[in-house]
Amino acid sequence: MALHQLHDVIRRCQAIPDDGFKAEDYDQFQMAGRSCLEEGKTAEVLDIVTDENNKEIVKSMGWNLLGPLVKIVLRKEAESLQHCLTTLKHVLEVCSPKELLVGLLEQIEDADVDNIAETIILLLQPLQIALLKLGKKKASSLGMSLSTVLNQISQLPVPYTKEQEEDDVYGLCQCCAALIEFVKPFVDEVDRGRESKAIVAENEQRTELLKFCMKSLGNPVLQSQLDKVPDSAEDPPLRHFATEILVILSCIGESFPALLLHHLVKKKVESGFLEEDVKYPKESLACLSYLLFVQHIGIERFPTVFSPVFILQFNMQYIEVLLKSSEESMLSKGLELYEKSLQRTEDNSLPMQLLEVKCFLRVPQDLVTVMTLCPIQHLRTEALAVFQLCMDKFDTEGKHKLFGCLLKINQHAGVQGYIIKNIKNQIDFSLKPGNSNVWFSGPQLLPLLHLVLSLPEGPETDLLQNFDRIMGSLNLLRYLLIRDKEWDNHTGIWTELYKIEENFLKLLHTGLKMSKAHYEAEIKNMEENRRRGPKESKGVCTLTVGDEKLSNMTPEMHLQVLQSAMFTFDLIESVLARIEEIIEVKVKP
Amino acid sequence: MAAELTREWSDEQLKSDDLAKKDIIKFLQDHGADSFLAEHKLMGNIKNVSKTAKKEQLIAAYNNLFESKRFKGTDPLEKVTEQVKAVKIEEKESKPEEVVDEGPPKYTKYVLKKGDKENFPKKGEAVGCWYVGTLEDGTVFDSNVTTSAKKKKQSRPFSFKVGLGRVIRGWDEAVLTMSKGEKARLEIQSEWAYGRKGLPDAKIPPNANLIFEVELVSID
């Protein structure tokens, strides 16, 4: 049936002069052609298409058959496959590149998620041929093609382990490899063009290739695991893809320092800052920096003249972008980039003035967010290690300022406790002979001490929630009273003691008294309820987590919680008592 | 080594008011051995000695000096003390003091090709350079100069803003002393290069002194 219709259309169109075809003609040809192919009349379609008499018709309308042809090829049915492939090849040779482009991109764009990889791999080469036929006017078409292909590739899941990468179930790695082959001739054109100080056309093409590289770096490179495989000479596919992208950037004349530092160059605002965002997206540049400084891919094309502090400085903005993400792949890259940048500098070398650059305070805060809120355990641990490294790199004045700022900004008791421990270590270091400095064993220490030796909310401070911080402070105080002799008073603690007693210790006593009284009353209440009998005692509270109601806390459990709170208060009290003992002995002769 | 000294002043002259205490003290300090001066409490600032010593004491010391002949150079200890003093002075002069922001430059510059000697870069200006960086053993670890004809047209001079701490200190300081067109060989000590850490990614070992051939081609 369909075959008849197709023959009819052909016969009719043969009578019409070139370019006289109407919309209905195209539609009929397409419908008839599609039906024939779907009915399996692939051999007949091939004959019609390759018939010399039908040359003009095929030239104008042939590209409409792309859709059904591709569908059949992807299905891989043995009988039709060869005919369809040949038909496809013929159509690609004969039809106008502009129309082919439209057809091919349409096919790629419309592909089902399951077919994306196969479609891309099938059509990339025809796409390349069509583009090359466009000659010097291809830049925007090239850009559109690259953008469409990358959009589809970004839908493919990125492998997480090396095994997954090898298996490549969703075809991402194959697509990436095919993509590199696809762009090669276009890159070569630009490369050659640079030598002859070429024309505008090459410049537009160069811009499209730059956008392509930047987009690829943003996805899939940024999401990929890029470590080398130990004991293997070959690079795994995604690492290879990343390497090739950097090669392309060099071939089209981009310099890595210029890219990473471009925000420092004052340019006149280009037409529409959207262009800037597309040409230099922060996430892609962050990925570039990661590739250079963590994976050492392309590092041979980065000058070995920059000072380590400067490298840390310009990397901070990229680290910030990565650390603000919630994706594991980006977070871990951010942590590694921060770590590597810090490691290049010497301990105790970063000057305080760096902290006046906003990123230098924001990024440690981002670390704290990861340390305290990230659900992935190994990232929390890594973040803590980098946090310590960051503090170690500043000189004493820098450390002093950093500790003060971090204590003021952070409410998390555990983090505060950790910083207080660092302060104690710095004081300890500076009390050793030859290490004294004004920041940790002189008048400058006092404001920091007062910050530490205080209760954040006065006597109403929740002692349980702030336990880590309070114990940190008490331990620091106890250490100072023992270590810094009254007659030395290097840290000034002895002259400030009366203030600390008023503003800290006294309030702590009050807080402890209130808390203990409260909890004692609660415990008494509970025990009375228990005595009254099981009927009357109910669960005290209900908890709902994620739409699931947790089973009520039994009275026994509740009692345990209350008692453990009491133990905590006792612990705080015992350290407090010890401190007061020391003071008694030393102050009152 | 001290020549035999003759008494310049007679007893009468010494007792006379015309002869000031300071003159006697000066004489004694100039010619008496250190141990002699120490014993007679004649060491130190002439003014101070003059305040504490009475004229009679000084006259007695003067006489004693000629009797005992304990002139300079006769003191066995003195020779050693003088030597030690001399050594100390030498050290002070040759070793520059280690003050935080000062001290001799930790690089040396050998001019290979003179520049125009007029255009020197100012702090904060962008400069363009060709350079080749080698380790002391000759290994080239970095360069932006290409010899291949194809790439020559594509490579560009390395551009950076000088004097802002963006590059290793040796470069920052040296480039400021170069004029446009100058080509120089810089030998930079590790403290003004990559120091104790080195740069393992770039094959620069710890404490490596670096050698750069730098040609300053443009100043913005």
JSON list of N, CA, C and O in Angstrom, two decimals, chain A residues 82-115:
[
{"chain": "A", "resi": 82, "resn": "GLN", "atom": "N", "xyz": [21.16, -3.37, 6.49]},
{"chain": "A", "resi": 82, "resn": "GLN", "atom": "CA", "xyz": [22.08, -3.01, 5.42]},
{"chain": "A", "resi": 82, "resn": "GLN", "atom": "C", "xyz": [21.44, -2.03, 4.43]},
{"chain": "A", "resi": 82, "resn": "GLN", "atom": "O", "xyz": [22.06, -1.04, 4.04]},
{"chain": "A", "resi": 83, "resn": "HIS", "atom": "N", "xyz": [20.20, -2.31, 4.07]},
{"chain": "A", "resi": 83, "resn": "HIS", "atom": "CA", "xyz": [19.51, -1.42, 3.12]},
{"chain": "A", "resi": 83, "resn": "HIS", "atom": "C", "xyz": [19.41, -0.02, 3.69]},
{"chain": "A", "resi": 83, "resn": "HIS", "atom": "O", "xyz": [19.67, 0.98, 3.00]},
{"chain": "A", "resi": 84, "resn": "CYS", "atom": "N", "xyz": [19.03, 0.02, 4.96]},
{"chain": "A", "resi": 84, "resn": "CYS", "atom": "CA", "xyz": [18.84, 1.34, 5.57]},
{"chain": "A", "resi": 84, "resn": "CYS", "atom": "C", "xyz": [20.14, 2.09, 5.66]},
{"chain": "A", "resi": 84, "resn": "CYS", "atom": "O", "xyz": [20.20, 3.31, 5.40]},
{"chain": "A", "resi": 85, "resn": "LEU", "atom": "N", "xyz": [21.20, 1.37, 6.02]},
{"chain": "A", "resi": 85, "resn": "LEU", "atom": "CA", "xyz": [22.49, 2.05, 6.12]},
{"chain": "A", "resi": 85, "resn": "LEU", "atom": "C", "xyz": [22.90, 2.64, 4.77]},
{"chain": "A", "resi": 85, "resn": "LEU", "atom": "O", "xyz": [23.37, 3.77, 4.68]},
{"chain": "A", "resi": 86, "resn": "THR", "atom": "N", "xyz": [22.68, 1.84, 3.72]},
{"chain": "A", "resi": 86, "resn": "THR", "atom": "CA", "xyz": [23.04, 2.33, 2.39]},
{"chain": "A", "resi": 86, "resn": "THR", "atom": "C", "xyz": [22.17, 3.51, 1.98]},
{"chain": "A", "resi": 86, "resn": "THR", "atom": "O", "xyz": [22.66, 4.49, 1.41]},
{"chain": "A", "resi": 87, "resn": "THR", "atom": "N", "xyz": [20.88, 3.41, 2.29]},
{"chain": "A", "resi": 87, "resn": "THR", "atom": "CA", "xyz": [19.97, 4.51, 1.97]},
{"chain": "A", "resi": 87, "resn": "THR", "atom": "C", "xyz": [20.41, 5.77, 2.69]},
{"chain": "A", "resi": 87, "resn": "THR", "atom": "O", "xyz": [20.48, 6.86, 2.12]},
{"chain": "A", "resi": 88, "resn": "LEU", "atom": "N", "xyz": [20.72, 5.57, 3.94]},
{"chain": "A", "resi": 88, "resn": "LEU", "atom": "CA", "xyz": [21.16, 6.69, 4.77]},
{"chain": "A", "resi": 88, "resn": "LEU", "atom": "C", "xyz": [22.39, 7.35, 4.17]},
{"chain": "A", "resi": 88, "resn": "LEU", "atom": "O", "xyz": [22.47, 8.56, 3.99]},
{"chain": "A", "resi": 89, "resn": "LYS", "atom": "N", "xyz": [23.33, 6.51, 3.79]},
{"chain": "A", "resi": 89, "resn": "LYS", "atom": "CA", "xyz": [24.58, 7.02, 3.24]},
{"chain": "A", "resi": 89, "resn": "LYS", "atom": "C", "xyz": [24.30, 7.84, 1.99]},
{"chain": "A", "resi": 89, "resn": "LYS", "atom": "O", "xyz": [24.85, 8.94, 1.80]},
{"chain": "A", "resi": 90, "resn": "HIS", "atom": "N", "xyz": [23.44, 7.34, 1.18]},
{"chain": "A", "resi": 90, "resn": "HIS", "atom": "CA", "xyz": [23.12, 8.03, -0.07]},
{"chain": "A", "resi": 90, "resn": "HIS", "atom": "C", "xyz": [22.47, 9.38, 0.19]},
{"chain": "A", "resi": 90, "resn": "HIS", "atom": "O", "xyz": [22.83, 10.41, -0.40]},
{"chain": "A", "resi": 91, "resn": "VAL", "atom": "N", "xyz": [21.52, 9.34, 1.10]},
{"chain": "A", "resi": 91, "resn": "VAL", "atom": "CA", "xyz": [20.82, 10.59, 1.44]},
{"chain": "A", "resi": 91, "resn": "VAL", "atom": "C", "xyz": [21.82, 11.62, 1.95]},
{"chain": "A", "resi": 91, "resn": "VAL", "atom": "O", "xyz": [21.79, 12.80, 1.59]},
{"chain": "A", "resi": 92, "resn": "LEU", "atom": "N", "xyz": [22.73, 11.16, 2.80]},
{"chain": "A", "resi": 92, "resn": "LEU", "atom": "CA", "xyz": [23.72, 12.08, 3.37]},
{"chain": "A", "resi": 92, "resn": "LEU", "atom": "C", "xyz": [24.61, 12.69, 2.30]},
{"chain": "A", "resi": 92, "resn": "LEU", "atom": "O", "xyz": [25.03, 13.83, 2.39]},
{"chain": "A", "resi": 93, "resn": "GLU", "atom": "N", "xyz": [24.88, 11.91, 1.26]},
{"chain": "A", "resi": 93, "resn": "GLU", "atom": "CA", "xyz": [25.75, 12.44, 0.22]},
{"chain": "A", "resi": 93, "resn": "GLU", "atom": "C", "xyz": [25.04, 13.46, -0.66]},
{"chain": "A", "resi": 93, "resn": "GLU", "atom": "O", "xyz": [25.63, 14.41, -1.14]},
{"chain": "A", "resi": 94, "resn": "VAL", "atom": "N", "xyz": [23.76, 13.17, -0.89]},
{"chain": "A", "resi": 94, "resn": "VAL", "atom": "CA", "xyz": [23.06, 13.90, -1.93]},
{"chain": "A", "resi": 94, "resn": "VAL", "atom": "C", "xyz": [22.36, 15.17, -1.43]},
{"chain": "A", "resi": 94, "resn": "VAL", "atom": "O", "xyz": [22.30, 16.18, -2.12]},
{"chain": "A", "resi": 95, "resn": "CYS", "atom": "N", "xyz": [21.84, 15.09, -0.21]},
{"chain": "A", "resi": 95, "resn": "CYS", "atom": "CA", "xyz": [21.02, 16.21, 0.24]},
{"chain": "A", "resi": 95, "resn": "CYS", "atom": "C", "xyz": [21.84, 17.42, 0.65]},
{"chain": "A", "resi": 95, "resn": "CYS", "atom": "O", "xyz": [23.04, 17.33, 0.89]},
{"chain": "A", "resi": 96, "resn": "SER", "atom": "N", "xyz": [21.14, 18.55, 0.75]},
{"chain": "A", "resi": 96, "resn": "SER", "atom": "CA", "xyz": [21.85, 19.79, 1.10]},
{"chain": "A", "resi": 96, "resn": "SER", "atom": "C", "xyz": [22.27, 19.75, 2.57]},
{"chain": "A", "resi": 96, "resn": "SER", "atom": "O", "xyz": [21.51, 19.34, 3.43]},
{"chain": "A", "resi": 97, "resn": "PRO", "atom": "N", "xyz": [23.50, 20.18, 2.82]},
{"chain": "A", "resi": 97, "resn": "PRO", "atom": "CA", "xyz": [24.02, 20.10, 4.19]},
{"chain": "A", "resi": 97, "resn": "PRO", "atom": "C", "xyz": [23.16, 20.84, 5.21]},
{"chain": "A", "resi": 97, "resn": "PRO", "atom": "O", "xyz": [22.96, 20.36, 6.32]},
{"chain": "A", "resi": 98, "resn": "LYS", "atom": "N", "xyz": [22.61, 21.98, 4.81]},
{"chain": "A", "resi": 98, "resn": "LYS", "atom": "CA", "xyz": [21.82, 22.76, 5.76]},
{"chain": "A", "resi": 98, "resn": "LYS", "atom": "C", "xyz": [20.63, 21.96, 6.25]},
{"chain": "A", "resi": 98, "resn": "LYS", "atom": "O", "xyz": [20.35, 21.92, 7.45]},
{"chain": "A", "resi": 99, "resn": "GLU", "atom": "N", "xyz": [19.95, 21.33, 5.31]},
{"chain": "A", "resi": 99, "resn": "GLU", "atom": "CA", "xyz": [18.76, 20.58, 5.70]},
{"chain": "A", "resi": 99, "resn": "GLU", "atom": "C", "xyz": [19.12, 19.32, 6.45]},
{"chain": "A", "resi": 99, "resn": "GLU", "atom": "O", "xyz": [18.44, 18.92, 7.39]},
{"chain": "A", "resi": 100, "resn": "LEU", "atom": "N", "xyz": [20.21, 18.70, 6.03]},
{"chain": "A", "resi": 100, "resn": "LEU", "atom": "CA", "xyz": [20.68, 17.51, 6.74]},
{"chain": "A", "resi": 100, "resn": "LEU", "atom": "C", "xyz": [20.96, 17.83, 8.19]},
{"chain": "A", "resi": 100, "resn": "LEU", "atom": "O", "xyz": [20.62, 17.09, 9.11]},
{"chain": "A", "resi": 101, "resn": "LEU", "atom": "N", "xyz": [21.61, 18.98, 8.36]},
{"chain": "A", "resi": 101, "resn": "LEU", "atom": "CA", "xyz": [21.96, 19.43, 9.71]},
{"chain": "A", "resi": 101, "resn": "LEU", "atom": "C", "xyz": [20.73, 19.48, 10.60]},
{"chain": "A", "resi": 101, "resn": "LEU", "atom": "O", "xyz": [20.71, 18.95, 11.71]},
{"chain": "A", "resi": 102, "resn": "VAL", "atom": "N", "xyz": [19.69, 20.12, 10.04]},
{"chain": "A", "resi": 102, "resn": "VAL", "atom": "CA", "xyz": [18.45, 20.25, 10.80]},
{"chain": "A", "resi": 102, "resn": "VAL", "atom": "C", "xyz": [17.92, 18.87, 11.17]},
{"chain": "A", "resi": 102, "resn": "VAL", "atom": "O", "xyz": [17.57, 18.59, 12.31]},
{"chain": "A", "resi": 103, "resn": "GLY", "atom": "N", "xyz": [17.89, 18.00, 10.16]},
{"chain": "A", "resi": 103, "resn": "GLY", "atom": "CA", "xyz": [17.37, 16.65, 10.38]},
{"chain": "A", "resi": 103, "resn": "GLY", "atom": "C", "xyz": [18.17, 15.87, 11.40]},
{"chain": "A", "resi": 103, "resn": "GLY", "atom": "O", "xyz": [17.62, 15.24, 12.32]},
{"chain": "A", "resi": 104, "resn": "LEU", "atom": "N", "xyz": [19.50, 15.94, 11.26]},
{"chain": "A", "resi": 104, "resn": "LEU", "atom": "CA", "xyz": [20.36, 15.18, 12.17]},
{"chain": "A", "resi": 104, "resn": "LEU", "atom": "C", "xyz": [20.22, 15.68, 13.61]},
{"chain": "A", "resi": 104, "resn": "LEU", "atom": "O", "xyz": [20.11, 14.90, 14.55]},
{"chain": "A", "resi": 105, "resn": "LEU", "atom": "N", "xyz": [20.26, 17.00, 13.76]},
{"chain": "A", "resi": 105, "resn": "LEU", "atom": "CA", "xyz": [20.15, 17.55, 15.11]},
{"chain": "A", "resi": 105, "resn": "LEU", "atom": "C", "xyz": [18.81, 17.22, 15.74]},
{"chain": "A", "resi": 105, "resn": "LEU", "atom": "O", "xyz": [18.72, 16.94, 16.93]},
{"chain": "A", "resi": 106, "resn": "GLU", "atom": "N", "xyz": [17.79, 17.22, 14.89]},
{"chain": "A", "resi": 106, "resn": "GLU", "atom": "CA", "xyz": [16.47, 16.87, 15.38]},
{"chain": "A", "resi": 106, "resn": "GLU", "atom": "C", "xyz": [16.49, 15.45, 15.95]},
{"chain": "A", "resi": 106, "resn": "GLU", "atom": "O", "xyz": [15.95, 15.17, 17.01]},
{"chain": "A", "resi": 107, "resn": "GLN", "atom": "N", "xyz": [17.13, 14.56, 15.22]},
{"chain": "A", "resi": 107, "resn": "GLN", "atom": "CA", "xyz": [17.20, 13.17, 15.65]},
{"chain": "A", "resi": 107, "resn": "GLN", "atom": "C", "xyz": [17.92, 13.04, 16.99]},
{"chain": "A", "resi": 107, "resn": "GLN", "atom": "O", "xyz": [17.52, 12.29, 17.87]},
{"chain": "A", "resi": 108, "resn": "ILE", "atom": "N", "xyz": [19.00, 13.80, 17.11]},
{"chain": "A", "resi": 108, "resn": "ILE", "atom": "CA", "xyz": [19.78, 13.73, 18.35]},
{"chain": "A", "resi": 108, "resn": "ILE", "atom": "C", "xyz": [18.97, 14.29, 19.51]},
{"chain": "A", "resi": 108, "resn": "ILE", "atom": "O", "xyz": [18.90, 13.71, 20.59]},
{"chain": "A", "resi": 109, "resn": "GLU", "atom": "N", "xyz": [18.33, 15.42, 19.23]},
{"chain": "A", "resi": 109, "resn": "GLU", "atom": "CA", "xyz": [17.57, 16.08, 20.29]},
{"chain": "A", "resi": 109, "resn": "GLU", "atom": "C", "xyz": [16.40, 15.25, 20.78]},
{"chain": "A", "resi": 109, "resn": "GLU", "atom": "O", "xyz": [16.04, 15.27, 21.95]},
{"chain": "A", "resi": 110, "resn": "ASP", "atom": "N", "xyz": [15.76, 14.53, 19.83]},
{"chain": "A", "resi": 110, "resn": "ASP", "atom": "CA", "xyz": [14.55, 13.79, 20.17]},
{"chain": "A", "resi": 110, "resn": "ASP", "atom": "C", "xyz": [14.83, 12.39, 20.68]},
{"chain": "A", "resi": 110, "resn": "ASP", "atom": "O", "xyz": [13.90, 11.66, 20.99]},
{"chain": "A", "resi": 111, "resn": "ALA", "atom": "N", "xyz": [16.06, 12.01, 20.72]},
{"chain": "A", "resi": 111, "resn": "ALA", "atom": "CA", "xyz": [16.36, 10.62, 21.10]},
{"chain": "A", "resi": 111, "resn": "ALA", "atom": "C", "xyz": [15.87, 10.33, 22.50]},
{"chain": "A", "resi": 111, "resn": "ALA", "atom": "O", "xyz": [15.98, 11.15, 23.40]},
{"chain": "A", "resi": 112, "resn": "ASP", "atom": "N", "xyz": [15.37, 9.11, 22.68]},
{"chain": "A", "resi": 112, "resn": "ASP", "atom": "CA", "xyz": [14.99, 8.63, 24.01]},
{"chain": "A", "resi": 112, "resn": "ASP", "atom": "C", "xyz": [16.22, 8.51, 24.88]},
{"chain": "A", "resi": 112, "resn": "ASP", "atom": "O", "xyz": [17.29, 8.20, 24.38]},
{"chain": "A", "resi": 113, "resn": "VAL", "atom": "N", "xyz": [16.00, 8.64, 26.18]},
{"chain": "A", "resi": 113, "resn": "VAL", "atom": "CA", "xyz": [17.14, 8.51, 27.08]},
{"chain": "A", "resi": 113, "resn": "VAL", "atom": "C", "xyz": [17.91, 7.22, 26.84]},
{"chain": "A", "resi": 113, "resn": "VAL", "atom": "O", "xyz": [19.15, 7.17, 26.87]},
{"chain": "A", "resi": 114, "resn": "ASP", "atom": "N", "xyz": [17.19, 6.14, 26.54]},
{"chain": "A", "resi": 114, "resn": "ASP", "atom": "CA", "xyz": [17.86, 4.86, 26.32]},
{"chain": "A", "resi": 114, "resn": "ASP", "atom": "C", "xyz": [18.68, 4.82, 25.06]},
{"chain": "A", "resi": 114, "resn": "ASP", "atom": "O", "xyz": [19.58, 3.99, 24.92]},
{"chain": "A", "resi": 115, "resn": "ASN", "atom": "N", "xyz": [18.34, 5.70, 24.12]},
{"chain": "A", "resi": 115, "resn": "ASN", "atom": "CA", "xyz": [19.00, 5.64, 22.82]},
{"chain": "A", "resi": 115, "resn": "ASN", "atom": "C", "xyz": [20.01, 6.74, 22.59]},
{"chain": "A", "resi": 115, "resn": "ASN", "atom": "O", "xyz": [20.61, 6.81, 21.52]}
]
